[in-house]
PDB file of C-alpha atoms in Angstrom:
ATOM      1  CA  MET A   1     112.714-137.203  90.202  1.00  0.00           C
ATOM      2  CA  ALA A   2     111.720-139.128  87.098  1.00  0.00           C
ATOM      3  CA  SER A   3     108.098-139.205  86.100  1.00  0.00           C
ATOM      4  CA  THR A   4     106.329-142.210  84.726  1.00  0.00           C
ATOM      5  CA  PHE A   5     103.550-141.989  82.216  1.00  0.00           C
ATOM      6  CA  ILE A   6     100.265-143.895  82.165  1.00  0.00           C
ATOM      7  CA  ALA A   7      98.241-143.391  78.993  1.00  0.00           C
ATOM      8  CA  GLY A   8     100.361-140.362  78.120  1.00  0.00           C
ATOM      9  CA  THR A   9      99.703-138.597  81.422  1.00  0.00           C
ATOM     10  CA  PRO A  10     102.579-137.955  83.803  1.00  0.00           C
ATOM     11  CA  VAL A  11     102.154-139.702  87.136  1.00  0.00           C
ATOM     12  CA  SER A  12     104.256-139.095  90.197  1.00  0.00           C
ATOM     13  CA  ALA A  13     106.308-141.923  91.677  1.00  0.00           C
ATOM     14  CA  THR A  14     104.026-142.204  94.706  1.00  0.00           C
ATOM     15  CA  ALA A  15     100.911-142.575  92.576  1.00  0.00           C
ATOM     16  CA  SER A  16     102.640-145.157  90.420  1.00  0.00           C
ATOM     17  CA  GLY A  17     103.742-147.055  93.514  1.00  0.00           C
ATOM     18  CA  LEU A  18     100.227-146.908  94.924  1.00  0.00           C
ATOM     19  CA  PHE A  19      98.900-148.321  91.654  1.00  0.00           C
ATOM     20  CA  ARG A  20     101.438-151.147  91.756  1.00  0.00           C
ATOM     21  CA  ARG A  21     100.516-152.011  95.351  1.00  0.00           C
ATOM     22  CA  SER A  22      96.749-151.825  94.892  1.00  0.00           C
ATOM     23  CA  LEU A  23      96.589-153.930  91.727  1.00  0.00           C
ATOM     24  CA  PRO A  24      97.647-157.212  93.406  1.00  0.00           C
ATOM     25  CA  ARG A  25      95.265-156.481  96.298  1.00  0.00           C
ATOM     26  CA  ALA A  26      92.402-155.879  93.881  1.00  0.00           C
ATOM     27  CA  PHE A  27      93.260-159.119  92.100  1.00  0.00           C
ATOM     28  CA  LEU A  28      93.162-161.023  95.390  1.00  0.00           C
ATOM     29  CA  TYR A  29      89.678-159.663  96.098  1.00  0.00           C
ATOM     30  CA  TRP A  30      88.508-160.358  92.564  1.00  0.00           C
ATOM     31  CA  LEU A  31      89.833-163.930  92.287  1.00  0.00           C
ATOM     32  CA  PRO A  32      87.464-165.646  94.788  1.00  0.00           C
ATOM     33  CA  ILE A  33      84.476-163.877  93.248  1.00  0.00           C
ATOM     34  CA  ALA A  34      85.507-165.026  89.778  1.00  0.00           C
ATOM     35  CA  LEU A  35      85.971-168.602  91.022  1.00  0.00           C
ATOM     36  CA  CYS A  36      82.524-168.596  92.654  1.00  0.00           C
ATOM     37  CA  ILE A  37      80.875-167.293  89.502  1.00  0.00           C
ATOM     38  CA  THR A  38      82.673-169.930  87.431  1.00  0.00           C
ATOM     39  CA  ALA A  39      81.649-172.722  89.816  1.00  0.00           C
ATOM     40  CA  LEU A  40      78.013-171.606  89.851  1.00  0.00           C
ATOM     41  CA  SER A  41      77.985-171.405  86.055  1.00  0.00           C
ATOM     42  CA  ALA A  42      79.379-174.945  85.850  1.00  0.00           C
ATOM     43  CA  LEU A  43      76.687-176.206  88.240  1.00  0.00           C
ATOM     44  CA  VAL A  44      73.903-174.608  86.208  1.00  0.00           C
ATOM     45  CA  TYR A  45      75.389-176.008  82.993  1.00  0.00           C
ATOM     46  CA  GLY A  46      75.589-179.493  84.528  1.00  0.00           C
ATOM     47  CA  ALA A  47      71.995-179.337  85.780  1.00  0.00           C
ATOM     48  CA  VAL A  48      70.682-178.304  82.369  1.00  0.00           C
ATOM     49  CA  GLN A  49      72.687-181.025  80.615  1.00  0.00           C
ATOM     50  CA  GLN A  50      71.393-183.651  83.059  1.00  0.00           C
ATOM     51  CA  ASN A  51      67.825-182.524  82.420  1.00  0.00           C
ATOM     52  CA  PHE A  52      68.316-182.791  78.650  1.00  0.00           C
ATOM     53  CA  ARG A  53      69.846-186.257  78.993  1.00  0.00           C
ATOM     54  CA  GLN A  54      67.033-187.543  81.198  1.00  0.00           C
ATOM     55  CA  THR A  55      64.227-186.206  79.010  1.00  0.00           C
ATOM     56  CA  ALA A  56      65.871-187.605  75.866  1.00  0.00           C
ATOM     57  CA  ASN A  57      64.886-191.105  77.048  1.00  0.00           C
ATOM     58  CA  ASP A  58      61.175-190.281  77.327  1.00  0.00           C
ATOM     59  CA  PRO A  59      60.121-191.237  73.749  1.00  0.00           C
ATOM     60  CA  GLN A  60      61.857-194.634  73.973  1.00  0.00           C
ATOM     61  CA  ILE A  61      60.298-195.347  77.370  1.00  0.00           C
ATOM     62  CA  GLN A  62      56.855-194.434  76.047  1.00  0.00           C
ATOM     63  CA  MET A  63      57.294-196.686  73.000  1.00  0.00           C
ATOM     64  CA  ALA A  64      58.370-199.611  75.195  1.00  0.00           C
ATOM     65  CA  GLU A  65      55.407-199.106  77.547  1.00  0.00           C
ATOM     66  CA  ASP A  66      52.988-198.936  74.606  1.00  0.00           C
ATOM     67  CA  ALA A  67      54.429-202.131  73.097  1.00  0.00           C
ATOM     68  CA  ALA A  68      54.209-203.944  76.455  1.00  0.00           C
ATOM     69  CA  ALA A  69      50.576-202.864  76.844  1.00  0.00           C
ATOM     70  CA  GLN A  70      49.748-204.123  73.330  1.00  0.00           C
ATOM     71  CA  LEU A  71      51.428-207.458  74.005  1.00  0.00           C
ATOM     72  CA  GLU A  72      49.538-207.830  77.288  1.00  0.00           C
ATOM     73  CA  ALA A  73      46.301-207.079  75.431  1.00  0.00           C
ATOM     74  CA  GLY A  74      46.952-210.051  73.140  1.00  0.00           C
ATOM     75  CA  HIS A  75      48.383-208.453  70.004  1.00  0.00           C
ATOM     76  CA  GLN A  76      50.917-210.463  68.042  1.00  0.00           C
ATOM     77  CA  PRO A  77      54.585-209.355  68.247  1.00  0.00           C
ATOM     78  CA  PRO A  78      54.940-208.570  64.503  1.00  0.00           C
ATOM     79  CA  ALA A  79      51.905-206.250  64.662  1.00  0.00           C
ATOM     80  CA  THR A  80      53.281-204.613  67.781  1.00  0.00           C
ATOM     81  CA  ALA A  81      56.699-204.048  66.255  1.00  0.00           C
ATOM     82  CA  SER A  82      55.341-202.361  63.125  1.00  0.00           C
ATOM     83  CA  GLY A  83      53.558-199.658  65.085  1.00  0.00           C
TER      84      GLY A  83
END
C-alpha cells in the first residue's frame, strides 16, 4: 500500500481519503458564512457612504438659508453674495 505525504509526514490512504472528503464539506459550510459576512460588510459600507454624502451638503444648505434670510431682511443681493 502506497503512502501519501502531507507536510513531510506519511499519511495512510484512509486518512488521506477522509481529508479529501471532509474538505469539500467544510467548504460548503464555510461558503454561506463568508457570503453573509461579505453582504453585511457591504451594507455597513453603503450606510457609511450614504451618511458622508448626505452630510456633505450641510454647508451649502446653511449658506443658502443664511442668504435667503438676509434677502428677506432687506439686504441687497450684492452684499448678500459677498458674505
